[in-house]
């Protein structure tokens, strides 16, 4: 089964799809090895790891495309790209959908913020007119060569315009061709329930450690009818903490060998990270 079809099938299934965020190929491989069915390319994680900057629209299209290509190519499970605002108008949205699909992504996030965008849990967000976003989504749907390629339409209208406007946009975006609707920056448990109940399409919820949206268990979200939950920063937060602890130990002890658990994280993934025997390969393919 194609990755696009697998992702679309997982979204439409009764079981909640859990998609942790990856910020590079290795984190994507770890997500796959942990038994998750799909991976989300994390805009925040890629901006932080690749540029050392916050998620405020500085990361360019080509940079995001390159990161997405290596993530998609590192795993056998479907991955979803972060297409930000489409990096422009409907025409650029059409183009980037073609590019991300060619790069191996099984789907894409597209949002209705003004450009440059901001992380969905930051304050001060502004959104484009609903009709303009509908045009972008129609362009995205038209651009797909594989009609199972997933379009995850994100609206950030809740914070500046209220939950009713976010729901109105979600339904309009679904009619425009979106597979999945993602209302970002939800601030109360009642709003989470309302969004899932009143949007006539599969709904995605974001769970961000330290973010605005209250934490639900996956069982609760599944019972409410959510189709997908993304956990975009879980891996990079864990990596940051792990590196900080390792460096503190290294500095205190003065030797890397004093960390007995240093190789524990390799697990079964270590074989995939071993370099091939280039001398043997050279002899095999020598003319």
Coordinates of C-alpha atoms in Angstrom, one line a residue:
X1 CA 0.0 0.0 0.0
X2 CA 1.3 3.5 -0.9
X3 CA 2.3 5.7 2.1
X4 CA -0.4 8.2 1.0
X5 CA -3.1 5.6 1.1
X6 CA -1.8 4.2 4.4
X7 CA -1.9 7.7 6.0
X8 CA -5.4 8.5 4.7
X9 CA -6.7 5.1 5.9
X10 CA -5.2 5.7 9.3
X11 CA -6.9 9.1 9.5
X12 CA -10.3 7.7 8.5
X13 CA -10.1 4.7 10.9
X14 CA -12.0 4.7 14.2
X15 CA -8.7 4.4 16.1
X16 CA -7.0 7.6 17.0
X17 CA -3.8 8.2 14.9
X18 CA -0.9 9.4 17.1
X19 CA 1.8 11.2 15.2
X20 CA 4.9 12.3 17.1
X21 CA 7.0 15.1 15.6
X22 CA 10.4 14.5 13.9
X23 CA 13.0 17.2 13.4
X24 CA 15.5 15.1 11.5
X25 CA 16.0 11.6 10.0
X26 CA 17.2 10.0 13.3
X27 CA 14.2 11.2 15.3
X28 CA 11.9 9.9 12.6
X29 CA 13.7 6.5 12.7
X30 CA 13.2 6.4 16.5
X31 CA 9.5 7.2 16.1
X32 CA 9.2 4.3 13.7
X33 CA 11.1 1.9 15.9
X34 CA 8.9 2.8 18.9
X35 CA 5.9 1.4 17.0
X36 CA 4.1 4.5 15.8
X37 CA 2.2 4.4 12.5
X38 CA 3.2 7.8 11.1
X39 CA 5.4 10.8 11.7
X40 CA 4.8 14.5 11.6
X41 CA 7.6 16.8 10.4
X42 CA 7.8 19.4 13.2
X43 CA 8.1 23.0 12.0
X44 CA 9.2 24.1 15.5
X45 CA 11.6 21.2 15.8
X46 CA 13.1 21.7 12.4
X47 CA 13.5 25.5 12.9
X48 CA 15.1 25.0 16.3
X49 CA 17.4 22.1 15.3
X50 CA 18.3 23.4 11.8
X51 CA 18.6 27.2 12.5
X52 CA 18.5 27.6 16.2
X53 CA 15.6 29.9 15.8
X54 CA 11.9 30.0 16.9
X55 CA 9.0 29.0 14.7
X56 CA 8.2 32.4 13.3
X57 CA 8.3 31.9 9.6
X58 CA 12.1 32.3 9.1
X59 CA 12.6 28.8 7.8
X60 CA 12.3 28.9 4.0
X61 CA 10.5 26.5 1.6
X62 CA 13.6 24.8 0.3
X63 CA 15.0 24.3 3.7
X64 CA 11.8 22.7 4.9
X65 CA 11.6 20.6 1.7
X66 CA 15.1 19.3 2.2
X67 CA 14.4 18.3 5.8
X68 CA 11.1 16.6 4.8
X69 CA 12.9 14.6 2.0
X70 CA 15.4 13.1 4.4
X71 CA 12.8 12.4 7.1
X72 CA 10.5 10.7 4.5
X73 CA 13.3 8.7 3.1
X74 CA 14.6 7.5 6.5
X75 CA 11.4 5.6 7.4
X76 CA 8.9 3.1 6.0
X77 CA 5.9 4.8 7.7
X78 CA 4.1 7.8 6.2
X79 CA 5.3 11.3 7.1
X80 CA 3.4 14.5 6.9
X81 CA 5.2 17.7 5.8
X82 CA 4.7 21.2 7.3
X83 CA 3.8 23.5 4.4
X84 CA 3.3 26.5 6.7
X85 CA 1.2 29.1 4.9
X86 CA 1.9 27.6 1.4
X87 CA 4.8 30.1 1.4
X88 CA 2.7 32.6 -0.5
X89 CA -0.5 32.6 -2.5
X90 CA -2.6 29.8 -4.2
X91 CA 0.0 29.5 -7.0
X92 CA 2.9 28.9 -4.6
X93 CA 0.7 26.5 -2.6
X94 CA 0.0 24.5 -5.8
X95 CA 3.8 24.3 -6.5
X96 CA 4.9 23.3 -3.0
X97 CA 2.3 20.5 -2.8
X98 CA 3.8 19.0 -6.0
X99 CA 7.3 19.4 -4.5
X100 CA 6.5 17.9 -1.1
X101 CA 4.6 15.0 -2.8
X102 CA 7.7 14.3 -5.0
X103 CA 9.9 14.5 -1.9
X104 CA 8.1 11.5 -0.4
X105 CA 5.7 13.1 2.0
X106 CA 2.3 11.4 2.4
X107 CA 0.5 14.6 3.3
X108 CA 1.0 18.3 4.2
X109 CA -0.1 20.8 6.8
X110 CA -1.3 24.1 5.3
X111 CA -2.4 27.0 7.6
X112 CA -4.4 30.2 7.2
X113 CA -2.1 32.6 9.1
X114 CA -0.7 35.7 7.4
X115 CA 2.9 35.3 6.2
X116 CA 5.3 35.3 8.0
X117 CA 3.5 32.9 10.4
X118 CA 4.0 32.2 14.1
X119 CA 4.0 29.0 16.1
X120 CA 0.3 28.1 16.8
X121 CA 0.8 28.5 20.6
X122 CA 2.3 32.0 20.4
X123 CA 0.3 35.1 20.9
X124 CA -0.2 37.8 18.3
X125 CA -1.4 35.6 15.5
X126 CA -3.4 37.0 12.5
X127 CA -5.2 35.1 9.8
X128 CA -5.9 35.7 6.1
X129 CA -9.5 36.0 4.8
X130 CA -11.3 32.7 4.7
X131 CA -11.9 32.9 1.0
X132 CA -8.2 33.3 0.3
X133 CA -7.4 30.1 2.3
X134 CA -10.2 28.3 0.5
X135 CA -8.5 29.2 -2.8
X136 CA -5.2 27.8 -1.5
X137 CA -6.8 24.6 -0.5
X138 CA -8.5 24.2 -3.9
X139 CA -5.1 24.7 -5.5
X140 CA -3.5 22.1 -3.1
X141 CA -6.2 19.6 -4.0
X142 CA -5.7 20.2 -7.7
X143 CA -1.9 19.9 -7.5
X144 CA -2.0 16.4 -6.0
X145 CA -0.9 13.7 -8.5
X146 CA -1.9 11.0 -5.9
X147 CA -5.5 11.8 -4.8
X148 CA -4.8 10.0 -1.5
X149 CA -2.1 12.6 -0.6
X150 CA -3.5 14.1 2.7
X151 CA -4.2 17.8 3.0
X152 CA -4.3 18.8 6.7
X153 CA -5.9 22.3 6.8
X154 CA -4.9 24.2 9.9
X155 CA -6.8 27.3 11.1
X156 CA -5.4 29.7 13.6
X157 CA -8.6 31.7 13.7
X158 CA -9.6 30.7 17.3
X159 CA -7.2 33.0 19.1
X160 CA -8.0 36.3 17.1
X161 CA -11.6 35.6 16.0
X162 CA -13.1 32.9 18.4
X163 CA -14.1 29.3 18.3
X164 CA -17.2 29.8 16.2
X165 CA -15.1 31.3 13.4
X166 CA -12.6 28.6 13.7
X167 CA -15.3 26.0 13.3
X168 CA -16.8 27.9 10.3
X169 CA -13.5 27.9 8.6
X170 CA -12.8 24.3 9.4
X171 CA -16.0 23.2 7.6
X172 CA -15.3 25.5 4.7
X173 CA -11.8 24.1 4.3
X174 CA -13.2 20.6 4.3
X175 CA -15.5 21.5 1.5
X176 CA -12.6 23.0 -0.4
X177 CA -10.8 19.6 -0.4
X178 CA -9.0 19.2 2.9
X179 CA -8.8 15.6 4.2
X180 CA -8.3 16.7 7.8
X181 CA -9.0 19.8 9.9
X182 CA -6.6 21.1 12.5
X183 CA -7.7 24.0 14.8
X184 CA -4.6 25.2 16.5
X185 CA -4.2 27.1 19.8
X186 CA -7.3 25.7 21.5
X187 CA -7.3 26.9 25.1
X188 CA -10.1 25.0 27.0
X189 CA -11.3 21.4 27.2
X190 CA -14.8 22.5 26.2
X191 CA -13.4 24.1 23.0
X192 CA -11.7 20.8 22.1
X193 CA -15.0 19.0 22.5
X194 CA -16.9 21.6 20.5
X195 CA -14.4 21.6 17.6
X196 CA -14.5 17.8 17.3
X197 CA -18.3 17.7 17.5
X198 CA -19.1 20.6 15.1
X199 CA -16.6 20.2 12.3
X200 CA -18.0 17.8 9.7
X201 CA -14.6 16.2 8.8
X202 CA -11.8 14.3 10.6
X203 CA -10.3 16.6 13.2
X204 CA -6.7 16.8 14.4
X205 CA -5.7 18.0 17.9
X206 CA -2.3 19.2 18.9
X207 CA -0.7 18.2 22.2
X208 CA 2.2 20.5 23.1
X209 CA 4.1 20.3 26.3
X210 CA 3.8 23.7 27.9
X211 CA 1.4 24.9 25.2
X212 CA -2.1 26.5 25.3
X213 CA -4.2 23.4 24.7
X214 CA -5.1 21.4 27.8
X215 CA -3.7 17.8 27.8
X216 CA -6.0 14.9 27.1
X217 CA -5.2 11.3 27.2
X218 CA -5.3 9.5 23.8
X219 CA -8.2 7.4 25.1
X220 CA -10.2 10.6 25.9
X221 CA -9.5 12.1 22.4
X222 CA -10.5 8.8 20.7
X223 CA -13.7 8.7 22.7
X224 CA -14.5 12.3 21.7
X225 CA -14.1 11.4 18.1
X226 CA -10.7 13.0 17.2
X227 CA -9.1 11.4 14.2
X228 CA -5.5 12.4 14.9
X229 CA -3.3 13.9 17.6
X230 CA 0.1 15.3 16.8
X231 CA 2.8 15.7 19.5
X232 CA 5.2 17.9 17.5
X233 CA 7.8 18.9 20.2
X234 CA 7.9 15.7 22.4
X235 CA 11.0 14.3 20.7
X236 CA 13.1 17.5 20.5
X237 CA 12.3 18.4 24.1
X238 CA 13.5 15.0 25.2
X239 CA 16.6 15.3 23.0
X240 CA 17.5 18.7 24.5
X241 CA 17.1 17.3 28.0
X242 CA 19.2 14.2 27.2
X243 CA 22.0 16.2 25.7
X244 CA 22.0 18.7 28.6
X245 CA 22.3 15.8 31.1
X246 CA 25.0 14.1 29.0
X247 CA 27.1 17.2 28.7
X248 CA 26.8 18.0 32.4
X249 CA 28.0 14.5 33.3
X250 CA 30.8 14.8 30.7
X251 CA 31.9 18.1 32.2
X252 CA 31.7 16.8 35.8
X253 CA 33.5 13.5 35.3
X254 CA 36.0 14.6 32.6
X255 CA 35.6 11.4 30.5
X256 CA 32.9 10.1 28.1
X257 CA 33.5 6.5 29.3
X258 CA 32.1 7.5 32.7
X259 CA 28.6 7.4 31.2
X260 CA 27.6 3.7 31.3
X261 CA 24.3 4.2 29.6
X262 CA 25.7 6.3 26.7
X263 CA 25.0 3.6 24.2
X264 CA 21.7 2.5 25.6
X265 CA 19.8 4.7 23.2
X266 CA 21.1 2.9 20.1
X267 CA 18.9 -0.2 20.7
X268 CA 18.0 -2.0 17.5
X269 CA 18.6 1.1 15.5
X270 CA 22.4 0.8 15.7
X271 CA 22.6 -1.6 12.8
X272 CA 20.9 1.0 10.5
X273 CA 23.6 3.6 11.5
X274 CA 26.6 1.4 10.8
X275 CA 28.5 2.5 7.7
X276 CA 28.6 0.0 4.8
X277 CA 32.0 -1.6 4.1
X278 CA 33.1 0.7 1.3
X279 CA 36.2 -1.3 0.6
X280 CA 34.1 -4.4 -0.1
X281 CA 31.7 -2.4 -2.2
X282 CA 34.5 -0.8 -4.2
X283 CA 35.9 -4.2 -5.1
X284 CA 32.4 -5.5 -6.0
X285 CA 31.6 -2.7 -8.4
X286 CA 35.1 -2.0 -9.8
X287 CA 35.4 -2.2 -13.5

